[in-house]
Amino acid sequence: MHKILIIGGSSLVGSHLSMRLRARHQVFATFHRHRPPIDGVVLLPLAARLDTRWNTLLDALKPDTIFYCAAERDENKCQAEPLRALAVNGEIPAAMANQAHHKGIRFIYFSTAKVFSGEKGEYLETDPTDPGGAYGKSKARGEEMLRECGAFVLRLGTLYGLGPVPERSLLNNLLSVAWSRGAISLINDEFRSFQSMEWIAEASEIVMDAPLHTAGLYHVSSPPKESHFSFTQALCDALEVDASHLEPVSGDTYSQANPSPFVRGRDTSFGGTAFSTTFGAHPGSTSKYLESLAKGLRMGKF
C-alpha cells in the first residue's frame, strides 16, 4: 500500500486518480474552492500557494508519492497574471519536487500539449516547445524546473472523462452536444490527442510503481489523433445517438463566428513511443474507451 498525496484533488486528473487509487492505497487530496464528492479519501482544504508550508505538510503526512494536478489553466487569467500562473504551474511544484527529492518521495507532474504551438503535429519529447499562449508558456517553464528536480513529467493531450465539477469537463460539454437536437458546428481540420481519463489514471499508476531511474519527460501514449468533429461523432456512435445534427466546419470558419484572442493550434497531437517502450503500456482505442463510458452511463455509474 502506498501513501499518496494528490495536489489538486478537485481537478479532472486529480479526482480520477483519487477514485482509482483509494481502494488500494491511503490517499490524501488537496482542494481549494471545489470540494470533490469523493469518499474514501482524506480531503485537505489547501490552496496551491508559494507561502504554504509544504515542507511541514510532507513531514506530517510522509507520503511516498506526490501527484501534482493543480494548475492555472484559464488563458485569460494566465495572460492577466503571468507571475501567478508561473507560480502555480511552475514554481510551487518545483519547490515541492525539490523537497520531495531530498526526502526520497516520488514526484509526478502533469503538463500539457499546449507547450506546443500546433504548427507541426505528432510531437515527440525531443521537439522544442513553442507555446502560443500564456498557459502553455507557464507550463513549459514549469517542465524545465521540474526536470531539474528529478520528477516524472507527463504531458497530457485533450482529456475526457466525467469530472466532479461538470461545467469544467470537456466530456460533460460534449455529452450536451451529442444529446442536443439543434445543429452544432464542430471543427474538422484541427487535431488533438484525445485521451480518456480511464487510460490516464492507469498510466499514472504504472508510473507510480516504475523504477526511479526512469524519471523524465514523457508524452502519455495516445490513440490516433482526432478532430473535435470526428471525436464527437465517435461519442455519438458509442451512445447510439444520431449524429446528423453535427456539422463539420473549418477552424477558420469557426474562428470567424467565435472570435478569440487565443490561438488554438492546428495540430497538437503526440507522436513517438517513449512511454510505451519504457513502461510497456499501450492505450486502447478511442472506441473502446467511449464504449466503456457509454456502458457506465447506462448503468448509472456516473
Tab-separated table of C-alpha atoms in Angstrom:
chain	number	residue	atom	x	y	z
A	1	MET	CA	0.000	0.000	0.000
A	2	HIS	CA	1.260	3.461	-0.952
A	3	LYS	CA	0.624	6.698	0.915
A	4	ILE	CA	-0.282	9.194	-1.797
A	5	LEU	CA	-0.700	12.965	-1.780
A	6	ILE	CA	-2.645	14.487	-4.673
A	7	ILE	CA	-2.300	18.246	-5.051
A	8	GLY	CA	-5.432	19.447	-6.855
A	9	GLY	CA	-7.922	16.732	-5.960
A	10	SER	CA	-10.892	18.561	-7.491
A	11	SER	CA	-9.302	18.700	-10.955
A	12	LEU	CA	-10.280	16.207	-13.633
A	13	VAL	CA	-6.980	14.331	-13.293
A	14	GLY	CA	-6.847	14.600	-9.510
A	15	SER	CA	-10.402	13.363	-8.979
A	16	HIS	CA	-9.957	10.362	-11.282
A	17	LEU	CA	-6.671	9.434	-9.632
A	18	SER	CA	-8.312	9.665	-6.208
A	19	MET	CA	-11.156	7.382	-7.256
A	20	ARG	CA	-8.828	4.836	-8.855
A	21	LEU	CA	-6.226	4.703	-6.076
A	22	ARG	CA	-8.400	4.908	-2.951
A	23	ALA	CA	-9.282	1.193	-2.910
A	24	ARG	CA	-5.674	0.010	-2.643
A	25	HIS	CA	-3.809	2.944	-1.137
A	26	GLN	CA	-4.090	5.640	1.505
A	27	VAL	CA	-4.913	8.813	-0.402
A	28	PHE	CA	-4.785	12.442	0.702
A	29	ALA	CA	-6.043	15.088	-1.727
A	30	THR	CA	-5.992	18.873	-1.503
A	31	PHE	CA	-8.672	21.166	-2.882
A	32	HIS	CA	-9.266	24.917	-2.985
A	33	ARG	CA	-12.733	26.177	-3.969
A	34	HIS	CA	-14.444	22.951	-5.043
A	35	ARG	CA	-14.587	20.119	-2.507
A	36	PRO	CA	-14.724	16.948	-4.628
A	37	PRO	CA	-17.515	14.494	-3.693
A	38	ILE	CA	-15.132	11.548	-3.247
A	39	ASP	CA	-15.451	9.041	-0.413
A	40	GLY	CA	-12.522	7.063	0.948
A	41	VAL	CA	-10.044	9.928	0.523
A	42	VAL	CA	-8.764	12.353	3.173
A	43	LEU	CA	-9.608	15.787	1.723
A	44	LEU	CA	-7.481	18.759	2.755
A	45	PRO	CA	-8.661	22.362	2.102
A	46	LEU	CA	-5.377	23.817	0.909
A	47	ALA	CA	-4.651	26.228	-1.939
A	48	ALA	CA	-1.557	25.963	-4.125
A	49	ARG	CA	0.371	28.988	-2.838
A	50	LEU	CA	4.054	29.844	-2.511
A	51	ASP	CA	3.642	30.666	1.190
A	52	THR	CA	2.028	27.322	2.063
A	53	ARG	CA	4.202	25.283	4.420
A	54	TRP	CA	4.656	22.365	2.048
A	55	ASN	CA	7.637	21.006	3.959
A	56	THR	CA	5.551	20.829	7.155
A	57	LEU	CA	2.775	19.050	5.238
A	58	LEU	CA	5.181	16.470	3.806
A	59	ASP	CA	6.722	15.847	7.224
A	60	ALA	CA	3.259	15.349	8.736
A	61	LEU	CA	1.814	13.057	6.050
A	62	LYS	CA	5.021	11.287	4.977
A	63	PRO	CA	3.698	10.305	1.514
A	64	ASP	CA	5.815	8.127	-0.743
A	65	THR	CA	4.248	9.550	-3.925
A	66	ILE	CA	3.017	13.036	-4.840
A	67	PHE	CA	0.860	13.789	-7.879
A	68	TYR	CA	0.763	17.497	-8.778
A	69	CYS	CA	-2.542	18.011	-10.612
A	70	ALA	CA	-3.189	21.633	-9.654
A	71	ALA	CA	-2.846	24.234	-12.388
A	72	GLU	CA	-3.991	27.615	-13.577
A	73	ARG	CA	-5.402	26.689	-16.994
A	74	ASP	CA	-7.515	29.725	-17.851
A	75	GLU	CA	-5.775	31.572	-20.689
A	76	ASN	CA	-7.324	34.910	-19.711
A	77	LYS	CA	-6.106	34.600	-16.121
A	78	CYS	CA	-2.653	33.421	-17.219
A	79	GLN	CA	-2.408	36.368	-19.604
A	80	ALA	CA	-3.581	38.870	-16.975
A	81	GLU	CA	-1.481	37.428	-14.121
A	82	PRO	CA	1.587	35.744	-15.654
A	83	LEU	CA	3.522	35.690	-12.377
A	84	ARG	CA	0.685	33.884	-10.587
A	85	ALA	CA	0.404	31.424	-13.499
A	86	LEU	CA	4.134	30.740	-13.303
A	87	ALA	CA	3.875	30.229	-9.542
A	88	VAL	CA	1.008	27.722	-9.702
A	89	ASN	CA	2.233	25.952	-12.845
A	90	GLY	CA	5.961	26.024	-12.157
A	91	GLU	CA	7.468	27.496	-9.012
A	92	ILE	CA	5.214	25.773	-6.454
A	93	PRO	CA	5.515	22.247	-7.925
A	94	ALA	CA	9.269	22.755	-8.417
A	95	ALA	CA	9.708	23.725	-4.760
A	96	MET	CA	7.664	20.702	-3.684
A	97	ALA	CA	9.558	18.390	-6.038
A	98	ASN	CA	12.873	19.624	-4.672
A	99	GLN	CA	11.750	18.883	-1.108
A	100	ALA	CA	10.331	15.533	-2.207
A	101	HIS	CA	13.611	14.599	-3.897
A	102	HIS	CA	15.560	15.158	-0.684
A	103	LYS	CA	13.015	13.128	1.288
A	104	GLY	CA	13.002	10.224	-1.180
A	105	ILE	CA	9.427	10.902	-2.316
A	106	ARG	CA	8.403	10.221	-5.915
A	107	PHE	CA	7.011	13.349	-7.611
A	108	ILE	CA	4.761	13.189	-10.695
A	109	TYR	CA	3.856	16.410	-12.524
A	110	PHE	CA	1.245	16.714	-15.254
A	111	SER	CA	1.908	19.005	-18.179
A	112	THR	CA	0.054	19.727	-21.402
A	113	ALA	CA	0.210	19.552	-25.181
A	114	LYS	CA	-0.236	23.324	-25.111
A	115	VAL	CA	3.502	23.708	-24.611
A	116	PHE	CA	3.422	23.366	-28.426
A	117	SER	CA	2.026	25.839	-30.946
A	118	GLY	CA	0.298	23.143	-33.002
A	119	GLU	CA	2.101	24.034	-36.214
A	120	LYS	CA	3.841	20.648	-36.518
A	121	GLY	CA	1.657	17.911	-35.012
A	122	GLU	CA	2.607	14.427	-33.800
A	123	TYR	CA	5.137	15.969	-31.439
A	124	LEU	CA	7.956	13.985	-29.855
A	125	GLU	CA	9.500	14.567	-26.432
A	126	THR	CA	12.621	15.793	-28.208
A	127	ASP	CA	10.796	18.560	-30.100
A	128	PRO	CA	11.446	22.076	-28.737
A	129	THR	CA	8.493	23.708	-27.034
A	130	ASP	CA	6.963	26.752	-28.729
A	131	PRO	CA	3.784	27.625	-26.799
A	132	GLY	CA	1.368	30.072	-28.352
A	133	GLY	CA	-0.398	31.141	-25.153
A	134	ALA	CA	0.382	32.265	-21.622
A	135	TYR	CA	-0.806	28.970	-20.119
A	136	GLY	CA	1.493	26.922	-22.359
A	137	LYS	CA	4.403	29.233	-21.586
A	138	SER	CA	3.968	28.805	-17.841
A	139	LYS	CA	3.748	25.015	-18.175
A	140	ALA	CA	6.805	24.871	-20.448
A	141	ARG	CA	8.807	26.775	-17.829
A	142	GLY	CA	7.364	24.506	-15.159
A	143	GLU	CA	8.591	21.461	-17.070
A	144	GLU	CA	12.125	22.850	-17.114
A	145	MET	CA	12.136	23.410	-13.375
A	146	LEU	CA	10.572	20.027	-12.578
A	147	ARG	CA	13.034	18.071	-14.688
A	148	GLU	CA	15.878	19.630	-12.708
A	149	CYS	CA	14.314	18.113	-9.563
A	150	GLY	CA	14.270	14.513	-10.833
A	151	ALA	CA	10.487	14.406	-11.274
A	152	PHE	CA	8.354	12.403	-13.669
A	153	VAL	CA	6.841	14.902	-16.124
A	154	LEU	CA	3.828	13.539	-18.014
A	155	ARG	CA	2.455	15.567	-20.907
A	156	LEU	CA	-1.252	15.016	-21.489
A	157	GLY	CA	-3.414	15.790	-24.507
A	158	THR	CA	-7.103	16.712	-24.647
A	159	LEU	CA	-8.681	14.848	-21.732
A	160	TYR	CA	-12.180	13.481	-21.478
A	161	GLY	CA	-13.940	11.976	-18.501
A	162	LEU	CA	-16.839	12.904	-16.266
A	163	GLY	CA	-15.477	15.232	-13.633
A	164	PRO	CA	-16.730	16.295	-10.198
A	165	VAL	CA	-17.367	19.846	-11.446
A	166	PRO	CA	-19.480	19.293	-14.603
A	167	GLU	CA	-19.078	22.725	-16.163
A	168	ARG	CA	-15.280	22.279	-16.195
A	169	SER	CA	-15.324	18.944	-18.014
A	170	LEU	CA	-14.920	18.693	-21.799
A	171	LEU	CA	-16.860	15.434	-21.835
A	172	ASN	CA	-19.810	16.898	-19.950
A	173	ASN	CA	-19.960	19.622	-22.583
A	174	LEU	CA	-19.657	17.153	-25.471
A	175	LEU	CA	-22.403	14.983	-23.993
A	176	SER	CA	-24.660	18.030	-24.133
A	177	VAL	CA	-23.672	18.440	-27.776
A	178	ALA	CA	-24.316	14.755	-28.552
A	179	TRP	CA	-27.787	14.842	-26.996
A	180	SER	CA	-28.701	18.197	-28.490
A	181	ARG	CA	-31.386	18.345	-31.174
A	182	GLY	CA	-30.141	21.538	-32.780
A	183	ALA	CA	-27.392	21.871	-35.387
A	184	ILE	CA	-23.918	22.038	-33.818
A	185	SER	CA	-20.785	23.173	-35.667
A	186	LEU	CA	-17.557	21.353	-34.782
A	187	ILE	CA	-14.055	21.856	-36.183
A	188	ASN	CA	-12.903	19.076	-38.503
A	189	ASP	CA	-9.464	20.262	-39.655
A	190	GLU	CA	-7.656	20.773	-36.332
A	191	PHE	CA	-6.336	17.741	-34.491
A	192	ARG	CA	-5.694	16.676	-30.910
A	193	SER	CA	-4.632	13.608	-28.940
A	194	PHE	CA	-7.907	12.820	-27.158
A	195	GLN	CA	-7.154	10.814	-24.010
A	196	SER	CA	-9.587	9.012	-21.738
A	197	MET	CA	-9.184	9.612	-18.026
A	198	GLU	CA	-9.525	5.846	-17.652
A	199	TRP	CA	-6.231	5.491	-19.547
A	200	ILE	CA	-4.545	8.471	-17.873
A	201	ALA	CA	-5.319	7.048	-14.423
A	202	GLU	CA	-3.969	3.653	-15.488
A	203	ALA	CA	-0.808	5.188	-16.963
A	204	SER	CA	-0.278	7.283	-13.828
A	205	GLU	CA	-0.477	4.218	-11.613
A	206	ILE	CA	2.105	2.488	-13.802
A	207	VAL	CA	4.490	5.431	-13.404
A	208	MET	CA	3.862	5.411	-9.650
A	209	ASP	CA	5.437	1.941	-9.474
A	210	ALA	CA	8.157	2.447	-12.108
A	211	PRO	CA	11.868	2.447	-11.171
A	212	LEU	CA	13.055	5.898	-10.110
A	213	HIS	CA	15.814	5.874	-12.708
A	214	THR	CA	13.120	6.106	-15.417
A	215	ALA	CA	12.103	9.595	-14.242
A	216	GLY	CA	11.962	12.143	-17.051
A	217	LEU	CA	9.663	13.690	-19.631
A	218	TYR	CA	7.045	11.539	-21.378
A	219	HIS	CA	4.130	12.056	-23.701
A	220	VAL	CA	1.482	9.665	-22.413
A	221	SER	CA	0.734	7.454	-25.416
A	222	SER	CA	-2.481	8.175	-27.292
A	223	PRO	CA	-4.833	6.584	-29.815
A	224	PRO	CA	-4.710	8.107	-33.325
A	225	LYS	CA	-5.433	11.837	-33.340
A	226	GLU	CA	-8.953	13.164	-33.855
A	227	SER	CA	-10.693	16.438	-34.615
A	228	HIS	CA	-13.478	17.650	-32.324
A	229	PHE	CA	-15.904	16.699	-35.104
A	230	SER	CA	-14.646	13.128	-35.550
A	231	PHE	CA	-14.344	12.577	-31.795
A	232	THR	CA	-17.908	13.744	-31.150
A	233	GLN	CA	-19.115	11.505	-33.972
A	234	ALA	CA	-17.437	8.571	-32.219
A	235	LEU	CA	-19.073	9.629	-28.943
A	236	CYS	CA	-22.485	9.651	-30.618
A	237	ASP	CA	-21.822	6.180	-32.057
A	238	ALA	CA	-20.946	4.833	-28.595
A	239	LEU	CA	-24.090	6.388	-27.119
A	240	GLU	CA	-26.169	5.141	-30.060
A	241	VAL	CA	-27.271	8.698	-30.730
A	242	ASP	CA	-27.983	10.142	-34.168
A	243	ALA	CA	-25.065	12.363	-35.199
A	244	SER	CA	-26.748	14.031	-38.190
A	245	HIS	CA	-27.020	17.318	-36.263
A	246	LEU	CA	-23.218	17.639	-36.178
A	247	GLU	CA	-21.872	19.970	-38.843
A	248	PRO	CA	-18.157	19.927	-39.799
A	249	VAL	CA	-16.563	23.354	-40.195
A	250	SER	CA	-13.021	24.571	-40.722
A	251	GLY	CA	-11.104	26.176	-37.896
A	252	ASP	CA	-11.030	29.444	-39.833
A	253	THR	CA	-14.814	29.445	-40.233
A	254	TYR	CA	-15.300	28.638	-36.551
A	255	SER	CA	-12.913	31.440	-35.532
A	256	GLN	CA	-14.834	33.977	-37.598
A	257	ALA	CA	-18.047	33.025	-35.806
A	258	ASN	CA	-16.373	32.705	-32.390
A	259	PRO	CA	-13.554	35.283	-32.266
A	260	SER	CA	-10.898	34.790	-29.598
A	261	PRO	CA	-7.507	36.400	-28.950
A	262	PHE	CA	-6.013	32.972	-28.264
A	263	VAL	CA	-4.641	30.618	-30.929
A	264	ARG	CA	-5.894	27.019	-30.644
A	265	GLY	CA	-3.209	25.349	-32.764
A	266	ARG	CA	-3.743	23.321	-35.931
A	267	ASP	CA	-2.356	20.020	-34.609
A	268	THR	CA	-1.095	19.469	-31.049
A	269	SER	CA	-1.169	15.659	-31.233
A	270	PHE	CA	1.540	13.451	-29.748
A	271	GLY	CA	3.791	11.055	-31.607
A	272	GLY	CA	6.551	8.694	-30.553
A	273	THR	CA	6.710	5.546	-28.452
A	274	ALA	CA	8.878	6.547	-25.469
A	275	PHE	CA	6.156	5.965	-22.882
A	276	SER	CA	5.073	2.593	-24.270
A	277	THR	CA	8.671	1.451	-24.756
A	278	THR	CA	9.780	2.447	-21.268
A	279	PHE	CA	6.771	1.219	-19.299
A	280	GLY	CA	5.373	-1.500	-21.581
A	281	ALA	CA	1.910	0.048	-21.561
A	282	HIS	CA	-0.297	0.913	-24.519
A	283	PRO	CA	-3.604	2.788	-24.693
A	284	GLY	CA	-6.757	1.232	-26.084
A	285	SER	CA	-8.698	2.686	-28.984
A	286	THR	CA	-10.963	5.708	-28.681
A	287	SER	CA	-13.955	3.490	-29.439
A	288	LYS	CA	-13.013	1.131	-26.587
A	289	TYR	CA	-12.943	3.924	-24.009
A	290	LEU	CA	-16.115	5.540	-25.319
A	291	GLU	CA	-17.952	2.202	-25.244
A	292	SER	CA	-16.808	1.745	-21.620
A	293	LEU	CA	-18.062	5.233	-20.832
A	294	ALA	CA	-21.426	4.632	-22.515
A	295	LYS	CA	-21.843	1.373	-20.593
A	296	GLY	CA	-21.099	3.159	-17.333
A	297	LEU	CA	-23.641	5.871	-18.116
A	298	ARG	CA	-26.309	3.278	-18.865
A	299	MET	CA	-25.557	1.537	-15.561
A	300	GLY	CA	-25.716	4.826	-13.660
A	301	LYS	CA	-22.104	4.701	-12.527
A	302	PHE	CA	-21.554	8.414	-13.136
